PDB file of C-alpha atoms in Angstrom:
ATOM      1  CA  MET A 572     124.052 -61.687  30.329  1.00 54.00           C
ATOM      2  CA  SER A 573     127.617 -62.809  29.554  1.00 80.00           C
ATOM      3  CA  GLU A 574     130.026 -61.169  27.171  1.00 91.00           C
ATOM      4  CA  PRO A 575     130.215 -62.613  23.797  1.00 94.00           C
ATOM      5  CA  SER A 576     132.979 -65.153  23.011  1.00 96.00           C
ATOM      6  CA  ILE A 577     136.007 -64.175  21.307  1.00 95.00           C
ATOM      7  CA  PHE A 578     134.647 -66.081  18.323  1.00 96.00           C
ATOM      8  CA  THR A 579     131.738 -63.821  18.137  1.00 96.00           C
ATOM      9  CA  ARG A 580     133.703 -60.733  18.211  1.00 96.00           C
ATOM     10  CA  ILE A 581     135.690 -61.981  15.309  1.00 96.00           C
ATOM     11  CA  LEU A 582     132.783 -62.665  13.413  1.00 96.00           C
ATOM     12  CA  ASN A 583     131.118 -59.280  14.329  1.00 95.00           C
ATOM     13  CA  GLY A 584     133.979 -57.741  13.048  1.00 95.00           C
ATOM     14  CA  GLU A 585     134.892 -56.112  16.418  1.00 96.00           C
ATOM     15  CA  ILE A 586     138.537 -57.643  16.284  1.00 95.00           C
ATOM     16  CA  PRO A 587     140.420 -58.692  13.828  1.00 94.00           C
ATOM     17  CA  GLY A 588     140.215 -62.429  12.534  1.00 92.00           C
ATOM     18  CA  GLU A 589     140.691 -64.179   8.976  1.00 92.00           C
ATOM     19  CA  ILE A 590     137.744 -65.533   8.174  1.00 95.00           C
ATOM     20  CA  LEU A 591     138.292 -68.494   5.664  1.00 96.00           C
ATOM     21  CA  LEU A 592     134.412 -69.556   5.088  1.00 97.00           C
ATOM     22  CA  GLU A 593     131.100 -68.628   6.182  1.00 97.00           C
ATOM     23  CA  THR A 594     127.699 -70.075   6.083  1.00 98.00           C
ATOM     24  CA  ASP A 595     124.279 -69.714   7.538  1.00 97.00           C
ATOM     25  CA  ARG A 596     125.470 -71.477  10.686  1.00 98.00           C
ATOM     26  CA  VAL A 597     129.162 -71.679  10.888  1.00 98.00           C
ATOM     27  CA  PHE A 598     132.351 -69.972   9.797  1.00 98.00           C
ATOM     28  CA  ALA A 599     136.193 -70.675   9.859  1.00 98.00           C
ATOM     29  CA  ILE A 600     139.166 -68.704  10.852  1.00 98.00           C
ATOM     30  CA  ARG A 601     142.909 -69.355  11.263  1.00 97.00           C
ATOM     31  CA  ASP A 602     144.304 -70.150  14.254  1.00 95.00           C
ATOM     32  CA  ILE A 603     146.302 -67.384  16.014  1.00 93.00           C
ATOM     33  CA  ASN A 604     148.722 -69.981  17.285  1.00 93.00           C
ATOM     34  CA  PRO A 605     148.842 -72.644  14.618  1.00 94.00           C
ATOM     35  CA  GLN A 606     149.930 -76.072  15.591  1.00 92.00           C
ATOM     36  CA  ALA A 607     150.342 -77.208  12.188  1.00 94.00           C
ATOM     37  CA  PRO A 608     151.065 -75.393   8.444  1.00 95.00           C
ATOM     38  CA  LEU A 609     147.003 -75.585   8.304  1.00 96.00           C
ATOM     39  CA  HIS A 610     145.336 -74.708  11.758  1.00 97.00           C
ATOM     40  CA  VAL A 611     141.920 -73.549  10.942  1.00 98.00           C
ATOM     41  CA  LEU A 612     138.842 -73.346  13.537  1.00 98.00           C
ATOM     42  CA  VAL A 613     135.605 -73.823  12.687  1.00 98.00           C
ATOM     43  CA  ILE A 614     132.944 -72.546  14.728  1.00 98.00           C
ATOM     44  CA  PRO A 615     129.303 -72.483  15.127  1.00 98.00           C
ATOM     45  CA  LYS A 616     127.914 -68.989  14.461  1.00 98.00           C
ATOM     46  CA  SER A 617     125.801 -69.680  17.837  1.00 95.00           C
ATOM     47  CA  GLU A 618     127.396 -69.701  21.319  1.00 95.00           C
ATOM     48  CA  GLN A 619     124.672 -71.974  22.458  1.00 96.00           C
ATOM     49  CA  TYR A 620     126.991 -74.818  23.228  1.00 97.00           C
ATOM     50  CA  ARG A 621     130.196 -75.115  25.254  1.00 96.00           C
ATOM     51  CA  ASP A 622     131.767 -77.996  23.986  1.00 97.00           C
ATOM     52  CA  VAL A 623     131.351 -81.001  21.496  1.00 97.00           C
ATOM     53  CA  THR A 624     129.188 -83.191  23.797  1.00 97.00           C
ATOM     54  CA  GLU A 625     126.583 -80.337  24.381  1.00 97.00           C
ATOM     55  CA  LEU A 626     126.831 -79.830  20.614  1.00 98.00           C
ATOM     56  CA  ALA A 627     126.319 -83.708  19.785  1.00 98.00           C
ATOM     57  CA  ALA A 628     123.359 -83.969  22.348  1.00 98.00           C
ATOM     58  CA  GLY A 629     121.897 -80.655  21.269  1.00 98.00           C
ATOM     59  CA  ASP A 630     122.019 -80.135  17.696  1.00 98.00           C
ATOM     60  CA  PRO A 631     123.580 -83.028  15.740  1.00 98.00           C
ATOM     61  CA  GLY A 632     122.719 -81.124  12.574  1.00 98.00           C
ATOM     62  CA  LEU A 633     125.019 -78.584  13.504  1.00 98.00           C
ATOM     63  CA  LEU A 634     127.891 -80.808  14.392  1.00 98.00           C
ATOM     64  CA  ALA A 635     127.646 -82.640  11.036  1.00 98.00           C
ATOM     65  CA  ASP A 636     127.649 -78.797   9.626  1.00 98.00           C
ATOM     66  CA  LEU A 637     131.287 -78.203  11.514  1.00 98.00           C
ATOM     67  CA  VAL A 638     132.410 -81.525  10.089  1.00 98.00           C
ATOM     68  CA  ALA A 639     131.351 -80.649   6.312  1.00 98.00           C
ATOM     69  CA  ALA A 640     133.038 -77.104   6.874  1.00 98.00           C
ATOM     70  CA  ALA A 641     136.145 -78.833   8.168  1.00 98.00           C
ATOM     71  CA  GLN A 642     136.168 -80.995   5.040  1.00 98.00           C
ATOM     72  CA  ARG A 643     135.748 -77.984   2.735  1.00 98.00           C
ATOM     73  CA  ILE A 644     138.674 -76.324   4.393  1.00 98.00           C
ATOM     74  CA  ALA A 645     140.760 -79.310   3.807  1.00 97.00           C
ATOM     75  CA  ALA A 646     139.808 -79.606   0.254  1.00 97.00           C
ATOM     76  CA  GLU A 647     140.477 -75.952  -0.451  1.00 96.00           C
ATOM     77  CA  HIS A 648     144.045 -76.121   1.665  1.00 96.00           C
ATOM     78  CA  ALA A 649     144.871 -79.512   2.533  1.00 96.00           C
ATOM     79  CA  ASN A 650     144.297 -81.708  -0.519  1.00 95.00           C
ATOM     80  CA  GLY A 651     141.240 -83.188   1.336  1.00 96.00           C
ATOM     81  CA  GLU A 652     143.340 -84.638   3.984  1.00 96.00           C
ATOM     82  CA  TYR A 653     142.956 -83.370   7.513  1.00 96.00           C
ATOM     83  CA  ARG A 654     142.822 -84.180  11.409  1.00 96.00           C
ATOM     84  CA  LEU A 655     139.969 -82.841  13.047  1.00 97.00           C
ATOM     85  CA  ILE A 656     140.250 -82.240  16.863  1.00 97.00           C
ATOM     86  CA  PHE A 657     137.583 -81.211  19.419  1.00 97.00           C
ATOM     87  CA  ASN A 658     138.933 -80.035  22.900  1.00 96.00           C
ATOM     88  CA  ASN A 659     136.437 -80.879  25.773  1.00 95.00           C
ATOM     89  CA  GLY A 660     137.472 -79.483  28.922  1.00 94.00           C
ATOM     90  CA  ALA A 661     140.308 -76.721  30.426  1.00 94.00           C
ATOM     91  CA  SER A 662     142.382 -79.730  31.751  1.00 93.00           C
ATOM     92  CA  VAL A 663     142.730 -80.456  27.803  1.00 93.00           C
ATOM     93  CA  ALA A 664     143.355 -77.240  26.439  1.00 89.00           C
ATOM     94  CA  GLN A 665     139.932 -75.994  25.616  1.00 92.00           C
ATOM     95  CA  SER A 666     140.468 -72.380  26.440  1.00 93.00           C
ATOM     96  CA  VAL A 667     137.283 -70.892  24.772  1.00 95.00           C
ATOM     97  CA  PHE A 668     133.896 -72.251  25.718  1.00 96.00           C
ATOM     98  CA  HIS A 669     131.955 -71.820  22.669  1.00 97.00           C
ATOM     99  CA  VAL A 670     132.502 -74.958  20.799  1.00 97.00           C
ATOM    100  CA  HIS A 671     135.065 -75.008  18.052  1.00 98.00           C
ATOM    101  CA  ALA A 672     136.709 -77.797  16.050  1.00 98.00           C
ATOM    102  CA  HIS A 673     140.613 -77.412  14.749  1.00 97.00           C
ATOM    103  CA  VAL A 674     141.206 -78.579  11.543  1.00 98.00           C
ATOM    104  CA  LEU A 675     144.995 -79.360  10.890  1.00 97.00           C
ATOM    105  CA  GLY A 676     146.404 -79.938   7.402  1.00 96.00           C
ATOM    106  CA  ASN A 677     149.440 -80.436   5.655  1.00 94.00           C
ATOM    107  CA  LEU A 678     151.476 -82.534   8.462  1.00 87.00           C
ATOM    108  CA  GLU A 679     154.612 -83.502   7.527  1.00 76.00           C
ATOM    109  CA  GLU A 680     155.591 -86.913   8.586  1.00 55.00           C
ATOM    110  CA  ASN A 681     152.540 -87.059  10.943  1.00 56.00           C
ATOM    111  CA  LYS A 682     154.261 -85.085  13.368  1.00 60.00           C
ATOM    112  CA  LEU A 683     152.142 -82.480  15.312  1.00 57.00           C
ATOM    113  CA  VAL A 684     153.260 -79.894  17.905  1.00 55.00           C
ATOM    114  CA  GLY A 685     151.362 -79.280  20.982  1.00 54.00           C
ATOM    115  CA  PHE A 686     148.990 -82.208  20.591  1.00 50.00           C
TER     116      PHE A 686
END
């Protein structure tokens, strides 16, 4: 059996992380290397899906839950406006293969660092 992802370890309290939102299926944490004033990761509690393509095919309802959580985070922290990014593969900067969405907000003049 494989080791739990860093996200699961944060959710389980094994390593520190600031959980901003939690539902029965997803949770959201601040990114430790933010690329925008608001940079939050929204993550399914299940490690079943490695990337957004697998998630969309396997559980579209869970994908909708991720998007709804992203909107909620943006409503609370970014005036309801946000950019939602999924990295899908190592060559495009996916480093943790437990599907997650990057929620970016409060961007100045539409400038992003690192994207």
